CSV table of C-alpha atoms and ligand atoms in Angstrom, one decimal:
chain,number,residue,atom,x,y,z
A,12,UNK,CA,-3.1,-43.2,71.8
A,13,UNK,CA,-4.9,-40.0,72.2
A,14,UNK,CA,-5.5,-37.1,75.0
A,15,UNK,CA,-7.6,-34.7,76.1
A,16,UNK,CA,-7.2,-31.9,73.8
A,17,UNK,CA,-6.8,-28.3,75.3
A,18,UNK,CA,-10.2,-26.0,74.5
A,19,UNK,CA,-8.9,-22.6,73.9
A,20,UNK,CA,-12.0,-21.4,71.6
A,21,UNK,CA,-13.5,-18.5,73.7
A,22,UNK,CA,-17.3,-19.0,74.5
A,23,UNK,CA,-19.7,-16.7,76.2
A,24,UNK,CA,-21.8,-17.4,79.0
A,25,UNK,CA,-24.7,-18.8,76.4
A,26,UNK,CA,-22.1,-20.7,74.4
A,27,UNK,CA,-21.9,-18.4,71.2
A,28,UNK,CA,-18.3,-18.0,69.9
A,29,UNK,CA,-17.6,-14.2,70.6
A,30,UNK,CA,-15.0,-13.9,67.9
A,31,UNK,CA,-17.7,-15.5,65.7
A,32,UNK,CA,-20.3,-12.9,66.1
A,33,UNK,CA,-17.7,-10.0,66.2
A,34,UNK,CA,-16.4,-11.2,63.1
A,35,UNK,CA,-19.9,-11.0,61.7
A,36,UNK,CA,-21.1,-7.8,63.4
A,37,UNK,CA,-18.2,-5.7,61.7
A,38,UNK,CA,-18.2,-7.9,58.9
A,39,UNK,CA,-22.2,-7.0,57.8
A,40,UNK,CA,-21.8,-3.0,58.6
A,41,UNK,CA,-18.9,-2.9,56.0
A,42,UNK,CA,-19.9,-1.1,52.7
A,43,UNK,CA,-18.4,-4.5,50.8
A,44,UNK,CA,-19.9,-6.9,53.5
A,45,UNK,CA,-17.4,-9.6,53.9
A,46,UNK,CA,-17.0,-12.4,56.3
A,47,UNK,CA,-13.7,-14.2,57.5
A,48,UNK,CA,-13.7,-17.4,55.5
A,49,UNK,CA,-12.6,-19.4,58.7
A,50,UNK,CA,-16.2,-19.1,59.5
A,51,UNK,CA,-17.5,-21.2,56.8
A,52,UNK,CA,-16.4,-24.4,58.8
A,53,UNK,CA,-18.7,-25.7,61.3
A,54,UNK,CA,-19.5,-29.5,61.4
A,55,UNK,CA,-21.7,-29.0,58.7
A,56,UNK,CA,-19.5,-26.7,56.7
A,57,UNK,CA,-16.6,-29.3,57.3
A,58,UNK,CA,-18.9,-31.7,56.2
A,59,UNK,CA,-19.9,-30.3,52.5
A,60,UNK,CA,-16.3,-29.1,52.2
A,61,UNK,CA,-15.1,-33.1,52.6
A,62,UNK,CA,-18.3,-33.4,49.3
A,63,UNK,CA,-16.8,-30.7,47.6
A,64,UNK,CA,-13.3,-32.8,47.6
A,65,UNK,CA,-15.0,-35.6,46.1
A,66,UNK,CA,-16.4,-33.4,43.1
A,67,UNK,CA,-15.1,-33.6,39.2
A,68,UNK,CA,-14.8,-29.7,39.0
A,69,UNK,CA,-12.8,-29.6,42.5
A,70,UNK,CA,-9.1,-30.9,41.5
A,71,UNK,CA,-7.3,-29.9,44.7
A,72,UNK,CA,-7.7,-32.4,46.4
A,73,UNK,CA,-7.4,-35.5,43.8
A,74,UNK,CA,-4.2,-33.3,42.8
A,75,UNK,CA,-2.8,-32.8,45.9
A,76,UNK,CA,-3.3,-36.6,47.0
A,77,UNK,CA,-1.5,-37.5,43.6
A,78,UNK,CA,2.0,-35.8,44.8
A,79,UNK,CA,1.6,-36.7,48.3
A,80,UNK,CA,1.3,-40.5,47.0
A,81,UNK,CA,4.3,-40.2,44.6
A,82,UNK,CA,6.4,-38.5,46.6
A,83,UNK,CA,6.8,-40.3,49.9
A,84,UNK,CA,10.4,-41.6,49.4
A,85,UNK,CA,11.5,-37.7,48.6
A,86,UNK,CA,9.5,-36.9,51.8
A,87,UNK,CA,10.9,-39.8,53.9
A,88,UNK,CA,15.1,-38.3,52.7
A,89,UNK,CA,14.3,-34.6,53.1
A,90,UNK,CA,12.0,-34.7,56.2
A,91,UNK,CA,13.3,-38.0,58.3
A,92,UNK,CA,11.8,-39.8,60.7
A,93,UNK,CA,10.6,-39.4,64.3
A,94,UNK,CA,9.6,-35.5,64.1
A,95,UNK,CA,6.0,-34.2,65.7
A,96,UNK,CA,3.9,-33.6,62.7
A,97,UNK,CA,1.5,-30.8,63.3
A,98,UNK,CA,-1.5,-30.2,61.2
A,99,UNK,CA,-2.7,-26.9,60.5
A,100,UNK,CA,-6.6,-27.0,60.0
A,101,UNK,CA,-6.8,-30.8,60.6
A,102,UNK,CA,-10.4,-31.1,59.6
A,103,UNK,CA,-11.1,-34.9,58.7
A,104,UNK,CA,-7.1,-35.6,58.8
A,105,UNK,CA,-7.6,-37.0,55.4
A,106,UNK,CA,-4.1,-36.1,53.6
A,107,UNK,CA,-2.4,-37.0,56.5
A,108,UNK,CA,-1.7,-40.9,56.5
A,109,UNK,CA,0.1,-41.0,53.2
A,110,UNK,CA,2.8,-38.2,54.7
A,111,UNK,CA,2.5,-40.3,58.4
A,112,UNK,CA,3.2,-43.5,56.4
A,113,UNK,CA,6.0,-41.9,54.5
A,114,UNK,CA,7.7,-40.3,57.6
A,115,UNK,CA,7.5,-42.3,60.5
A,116,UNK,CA,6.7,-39.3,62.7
A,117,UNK,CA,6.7,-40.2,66.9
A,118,UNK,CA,3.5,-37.9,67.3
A,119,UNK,CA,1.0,-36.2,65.3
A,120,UNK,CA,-0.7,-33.1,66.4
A,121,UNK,CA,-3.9,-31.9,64.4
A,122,UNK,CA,-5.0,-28.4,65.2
A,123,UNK,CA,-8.5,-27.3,64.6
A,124,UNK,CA,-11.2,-25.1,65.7
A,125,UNK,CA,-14.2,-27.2,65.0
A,126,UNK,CA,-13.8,-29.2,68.2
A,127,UNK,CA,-15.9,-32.6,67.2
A,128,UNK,CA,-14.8,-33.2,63.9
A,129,UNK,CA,-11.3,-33.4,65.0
A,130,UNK,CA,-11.7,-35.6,68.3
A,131,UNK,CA,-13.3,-38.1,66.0
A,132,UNK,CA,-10.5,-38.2,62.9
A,133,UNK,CA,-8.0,-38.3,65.7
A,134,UNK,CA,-9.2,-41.2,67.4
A,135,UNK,CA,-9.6,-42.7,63.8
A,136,UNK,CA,-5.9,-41.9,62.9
A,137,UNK,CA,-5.0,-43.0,66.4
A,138,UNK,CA,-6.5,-46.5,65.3
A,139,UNK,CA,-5.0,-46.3,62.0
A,140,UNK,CA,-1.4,-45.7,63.5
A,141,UNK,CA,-1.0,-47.2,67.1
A,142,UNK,CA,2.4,-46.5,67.2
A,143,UNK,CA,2.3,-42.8,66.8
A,144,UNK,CA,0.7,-40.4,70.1
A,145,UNK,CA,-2.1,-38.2,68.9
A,146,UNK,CA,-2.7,-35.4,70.6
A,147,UNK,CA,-5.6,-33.5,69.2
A,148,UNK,CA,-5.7,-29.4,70.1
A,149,UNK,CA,-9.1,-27.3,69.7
A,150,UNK,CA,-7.2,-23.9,68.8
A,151,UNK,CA,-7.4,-21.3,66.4
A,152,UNK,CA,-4.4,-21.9,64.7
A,153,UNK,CA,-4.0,-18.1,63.5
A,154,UNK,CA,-2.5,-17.5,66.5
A,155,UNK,CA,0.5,-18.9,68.2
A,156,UNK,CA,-0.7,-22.6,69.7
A,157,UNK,CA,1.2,-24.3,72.7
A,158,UNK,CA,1.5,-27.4,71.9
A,159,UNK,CA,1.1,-30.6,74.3
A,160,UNK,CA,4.4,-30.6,76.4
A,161,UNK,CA,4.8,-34.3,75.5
A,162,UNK,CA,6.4,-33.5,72.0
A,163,UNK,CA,8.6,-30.3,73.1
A,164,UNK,CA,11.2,-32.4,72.8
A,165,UNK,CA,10.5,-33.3,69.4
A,166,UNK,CA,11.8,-32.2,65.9
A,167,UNK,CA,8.8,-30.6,64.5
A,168,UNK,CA,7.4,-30.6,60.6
A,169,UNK,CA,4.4,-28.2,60.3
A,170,UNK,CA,1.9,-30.0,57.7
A,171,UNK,CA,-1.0,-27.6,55.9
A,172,UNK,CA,-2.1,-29.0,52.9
A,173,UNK,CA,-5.3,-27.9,50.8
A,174,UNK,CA,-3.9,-24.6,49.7
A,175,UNK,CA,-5.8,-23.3,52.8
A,176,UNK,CA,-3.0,-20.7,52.7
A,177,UNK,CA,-4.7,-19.5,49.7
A,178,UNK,CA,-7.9,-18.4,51.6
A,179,UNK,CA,-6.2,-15.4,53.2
A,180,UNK,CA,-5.2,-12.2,52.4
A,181,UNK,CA,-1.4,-11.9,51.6
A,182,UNK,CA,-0.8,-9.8,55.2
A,183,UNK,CA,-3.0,-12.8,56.8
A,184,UNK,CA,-1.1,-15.3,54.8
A,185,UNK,CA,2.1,-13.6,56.2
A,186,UNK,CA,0.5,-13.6,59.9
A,187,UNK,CA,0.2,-17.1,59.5
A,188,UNK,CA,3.3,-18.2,58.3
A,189,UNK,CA,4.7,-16.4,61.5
A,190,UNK,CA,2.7,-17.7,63.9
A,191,UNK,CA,3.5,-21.0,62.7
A,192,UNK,CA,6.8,-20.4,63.2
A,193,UNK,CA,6.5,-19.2,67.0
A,194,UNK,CA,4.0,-22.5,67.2
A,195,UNK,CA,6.9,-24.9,66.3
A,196,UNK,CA,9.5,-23.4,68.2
A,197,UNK,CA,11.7,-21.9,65.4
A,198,UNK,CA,13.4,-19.7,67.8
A,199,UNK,CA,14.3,-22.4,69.8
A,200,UNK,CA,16.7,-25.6,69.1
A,201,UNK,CA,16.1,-27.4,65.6
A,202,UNK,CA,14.9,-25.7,62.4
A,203,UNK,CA,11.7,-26.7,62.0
A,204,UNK,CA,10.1,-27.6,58.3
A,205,UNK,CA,7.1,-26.7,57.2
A,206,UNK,CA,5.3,-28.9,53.7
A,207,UNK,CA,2.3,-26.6,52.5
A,208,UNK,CA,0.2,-27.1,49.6
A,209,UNK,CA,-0.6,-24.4,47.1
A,210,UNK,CA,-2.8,-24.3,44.1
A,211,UNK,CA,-1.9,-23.2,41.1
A,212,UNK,CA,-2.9,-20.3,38.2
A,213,UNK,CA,-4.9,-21.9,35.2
A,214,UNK,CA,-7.3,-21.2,33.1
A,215,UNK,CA,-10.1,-19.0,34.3
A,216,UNK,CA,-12.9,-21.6,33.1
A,217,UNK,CA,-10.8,-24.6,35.3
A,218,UNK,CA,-10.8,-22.0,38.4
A,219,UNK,CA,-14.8,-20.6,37.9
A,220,UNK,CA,-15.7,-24.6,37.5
A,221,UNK,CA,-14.3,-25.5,40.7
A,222,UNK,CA,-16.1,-23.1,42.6
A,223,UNK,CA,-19.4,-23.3,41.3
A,224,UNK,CA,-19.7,-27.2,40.4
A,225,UNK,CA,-22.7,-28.3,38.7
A,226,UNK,CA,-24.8,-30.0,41.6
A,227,UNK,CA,-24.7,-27.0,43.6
A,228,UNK,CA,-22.4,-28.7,46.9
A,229,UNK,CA,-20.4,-25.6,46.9
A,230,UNK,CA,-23.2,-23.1,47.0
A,231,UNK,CA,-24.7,-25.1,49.6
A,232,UNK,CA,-21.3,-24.9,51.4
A,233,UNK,CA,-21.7,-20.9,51.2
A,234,UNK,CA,-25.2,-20.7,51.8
A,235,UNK,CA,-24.6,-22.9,55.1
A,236,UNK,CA,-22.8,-19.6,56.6
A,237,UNK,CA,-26.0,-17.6,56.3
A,238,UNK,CA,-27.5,-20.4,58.2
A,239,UNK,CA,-24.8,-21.3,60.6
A,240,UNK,CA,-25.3,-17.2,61.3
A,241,UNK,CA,-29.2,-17.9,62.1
A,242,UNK,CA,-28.3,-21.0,64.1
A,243,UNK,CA,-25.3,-19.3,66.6
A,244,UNK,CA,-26.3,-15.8,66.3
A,245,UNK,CA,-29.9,-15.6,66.3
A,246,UNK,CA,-30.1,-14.7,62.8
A,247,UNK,CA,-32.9,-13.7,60.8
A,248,UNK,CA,-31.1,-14.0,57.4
A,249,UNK,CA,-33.9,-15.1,54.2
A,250,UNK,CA,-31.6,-17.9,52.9
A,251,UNK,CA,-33.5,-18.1,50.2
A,252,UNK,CA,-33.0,-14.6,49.2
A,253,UNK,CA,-28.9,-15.6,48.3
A,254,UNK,CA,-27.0,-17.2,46.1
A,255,UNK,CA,-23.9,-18.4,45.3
A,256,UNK,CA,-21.2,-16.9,42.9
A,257,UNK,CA,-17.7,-17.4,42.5
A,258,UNK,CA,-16.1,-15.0,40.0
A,259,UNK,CA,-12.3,-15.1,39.4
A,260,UNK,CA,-10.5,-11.9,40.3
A,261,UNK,CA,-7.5,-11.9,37.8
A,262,UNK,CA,-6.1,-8.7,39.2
A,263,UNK,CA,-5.7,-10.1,43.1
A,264,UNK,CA,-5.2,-14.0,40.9
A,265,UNK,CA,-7.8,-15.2,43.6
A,266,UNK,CA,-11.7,-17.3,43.3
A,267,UNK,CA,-13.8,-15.3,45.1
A,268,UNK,CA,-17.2,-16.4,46.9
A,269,UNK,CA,-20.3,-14.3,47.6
A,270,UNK,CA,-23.4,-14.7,48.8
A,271,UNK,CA,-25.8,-12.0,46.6
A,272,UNK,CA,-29.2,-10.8,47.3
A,273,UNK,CA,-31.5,-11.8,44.4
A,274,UNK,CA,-34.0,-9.2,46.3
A,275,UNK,CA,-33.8,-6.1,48.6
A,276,UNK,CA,-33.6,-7.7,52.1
A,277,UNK,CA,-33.6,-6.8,55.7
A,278,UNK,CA,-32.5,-9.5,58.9
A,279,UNK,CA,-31.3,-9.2,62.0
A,280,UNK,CA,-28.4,-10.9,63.7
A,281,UNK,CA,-27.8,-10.7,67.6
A,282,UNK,CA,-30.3,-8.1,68.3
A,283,UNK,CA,-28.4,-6.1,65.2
A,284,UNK,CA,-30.5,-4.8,61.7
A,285,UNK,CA,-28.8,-4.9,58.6
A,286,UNK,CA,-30.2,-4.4,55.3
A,287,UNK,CA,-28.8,-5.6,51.7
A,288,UNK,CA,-30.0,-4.1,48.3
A,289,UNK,CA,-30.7,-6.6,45.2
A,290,UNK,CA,-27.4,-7.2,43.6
A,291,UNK,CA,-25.4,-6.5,47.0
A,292,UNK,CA,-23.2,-9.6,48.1
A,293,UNK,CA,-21.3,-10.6,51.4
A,294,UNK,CA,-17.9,-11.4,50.3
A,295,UNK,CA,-17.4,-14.8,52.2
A,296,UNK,CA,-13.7,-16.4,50.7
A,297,UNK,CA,-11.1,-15.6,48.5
A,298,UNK,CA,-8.8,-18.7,47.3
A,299,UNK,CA,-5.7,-17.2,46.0
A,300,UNK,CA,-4.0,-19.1,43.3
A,301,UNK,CA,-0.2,-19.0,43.1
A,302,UNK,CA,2.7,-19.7,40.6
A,303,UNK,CA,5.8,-21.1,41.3
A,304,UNK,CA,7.4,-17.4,41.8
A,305,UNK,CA,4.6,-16.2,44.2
A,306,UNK,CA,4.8,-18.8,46.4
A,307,UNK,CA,8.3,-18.9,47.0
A,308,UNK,CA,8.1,-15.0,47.8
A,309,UNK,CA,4.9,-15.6,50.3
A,310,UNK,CA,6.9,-18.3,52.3
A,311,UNK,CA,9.6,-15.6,52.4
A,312,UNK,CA,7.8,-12.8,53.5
A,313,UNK,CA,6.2,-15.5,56.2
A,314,UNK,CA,9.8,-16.4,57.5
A,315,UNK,CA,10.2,-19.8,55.3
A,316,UNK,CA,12.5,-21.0,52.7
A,317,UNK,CA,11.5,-23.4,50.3
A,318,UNK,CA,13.6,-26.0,50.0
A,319,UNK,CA,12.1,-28.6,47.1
A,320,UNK,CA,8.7,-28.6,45.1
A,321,UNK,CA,6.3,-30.8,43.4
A,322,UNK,CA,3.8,-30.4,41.2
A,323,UNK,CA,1.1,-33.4,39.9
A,324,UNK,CA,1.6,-34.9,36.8
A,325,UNK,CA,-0.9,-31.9,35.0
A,326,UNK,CA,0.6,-29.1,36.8
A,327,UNK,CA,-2.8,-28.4,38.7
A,328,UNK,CA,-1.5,-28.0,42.1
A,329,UNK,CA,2.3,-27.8,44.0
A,330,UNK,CA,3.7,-28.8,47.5
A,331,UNK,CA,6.3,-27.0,48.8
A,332,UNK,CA,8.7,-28.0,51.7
A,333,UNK,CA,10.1,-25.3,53.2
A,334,UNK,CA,12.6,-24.8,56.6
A,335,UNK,CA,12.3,-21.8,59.2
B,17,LIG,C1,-10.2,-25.1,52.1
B,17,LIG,N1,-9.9,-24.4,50.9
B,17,LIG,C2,-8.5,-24.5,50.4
B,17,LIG,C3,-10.9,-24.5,49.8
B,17,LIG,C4,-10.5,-23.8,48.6
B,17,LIG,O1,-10.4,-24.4,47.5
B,17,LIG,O2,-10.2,-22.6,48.7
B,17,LIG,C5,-12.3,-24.1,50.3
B,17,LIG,C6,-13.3,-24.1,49.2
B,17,LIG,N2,-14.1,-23.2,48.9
B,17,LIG,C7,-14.9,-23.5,48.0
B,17,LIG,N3,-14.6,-24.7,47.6
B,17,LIG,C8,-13.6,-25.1,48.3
């Protein structure tokens, strides 16, 4: 079963997402240009990301499947049965029915901002599971979410695989971690749990290969935010003019993605002129990788205490379950 899910992403009177543009607008007059990784995800952003998963350079997800496949017994004792799961960042909800199969949960509740692609893998997983209530919610889950009053009632486990976690800043991160609290009701009633994925610190090649894969899927993926910037905000941005690059930064232990000018280049973007010299990038993602102490000392900053961990059989990638 599935319901009407709540729109809460703010649009102006020409349907551009205002936090979109002034994410842009500040982001392109910084010095370093960067823009909020969130951003990278429209439906055809969602889409390359689901090719990216399927790429032999990109082990996170075949990693992070792995564990959630061997583990669902150790999920099943810790977690129990008949909690409201509730996806961070749903996207294509494709993680989720190894844990729903696992856990037995009464209701599942993805949360995403790119409205479409998570109607449709709701009403899929809906299908999939007909005795679990889907209620999908277009939100921006940085912020605290009200959820659907149908599962207030509910014990509540807080799912966010993908090491998305990894793609913030650690004050962001820590933001985050908070927010999700407030969202499942960790000040009132039960404790709620939270079971995160987060990647791991390896070798630099491993890392630099993942994020620049040899048919070029994850540059397109970058590149599509120069062009999702045309689309939405009347962008003049020469695509062609950028290109990919994902260096590891061992100081921050974090991938990072840029877009950089190959020539001197000027654009506009909603009625704004920006310029960018050759060699200049916009800073577009950092994925922070973790080890087994940094993690455990994120959730705690965030308000979470890790309870149990796994790790795939290489040691690629861990899932941590931790309680509010
Ligand atoms: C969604 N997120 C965890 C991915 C990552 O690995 O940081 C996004 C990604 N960027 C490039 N490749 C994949």
């Amino acid at each position: 079963k599935t319901e009407q899910g709540i729109a809460l992403v703010d649009r102006d009177e020409d349907g551009v997402d205002r936090a979109f543009r002034e994410d842009v607008l500040t982001g392109l007059k910084q010095k370093q240009k960067a823009i909020p990784a969130r951003w990278l995800y429209d439906d055809s952003g969602s889409q390359l990301f689901e090719d990216i998963t399927d790429l032999p350079e990109y082990y996170p997800t075949r990693a992070e499947t792995e564990i959630l496949n061997a583990r669902g017994e150790e999920f099943s004792r810790l977690i129990g049965e008949g909690r409201a799961v509730v996806e961070f960042g749903s996207g294509s909800s494709v993680k989720t029915p190894q844990l729903l199969r696992a856990i037995h949960p009464t209701a599942y509740v993805p949360l995403d901002i790119s409205g479409d692609f998570l109607r449709q893998s709701a009403a899929a997983l809906a299908e999939k599971f007909p005795a679990i209530d889907v209620y999908p919610v277009e939100a921006d889950f940085m912020r605290e979410v009200d959820l659907p009053e149908k599962v207030h009632s509910l014990k509540k486990l807080g799912f966010f695989p993908g090491s998305t976690i990894g793609n913030m800043v650690p004050r962001t991160a820590v933001d985050l971690l908070r927010s999700m609290r407030a969202t499942l009701g960790a000040e009132h009633g039960e404790k709620p749990l939270l079971l995160i994925g987060m990647d791991l610190v390896k070798d630099r090649e491993v890392l630099e290969a993942a994020y620049d894969d040899s048919k070029g899927v994850t540059g397109e993926f970058n590149l599509n935010l120069a062009r999702r910037i045309n689309r939405e905000l009347s962008g003049t941005i020469p695509v062609d003019a950028l290109r990919h690059k994902a260096p590891w930064n061992d100081d921050f232990a974090r991938i990072e993605m840029h877009l950089e000018a190959i020539r001197d280049i000027d654009f506009e973007v909603a009625g704004r002129r920006f310029s960018m010299r050759k060699g200049e990038t916009i800073h577009t993602e950092n994925s922070h990788k973790f080890t087994r102490r940094s993690a455990n000392t994120l959730l705690l900053a965030g308000g979470w205490t890790p309870q149990a961990r796994w790790t795939d059989e290489k040691g690629l990638f861990s899932l941590i379950l931790a309680e509010a």
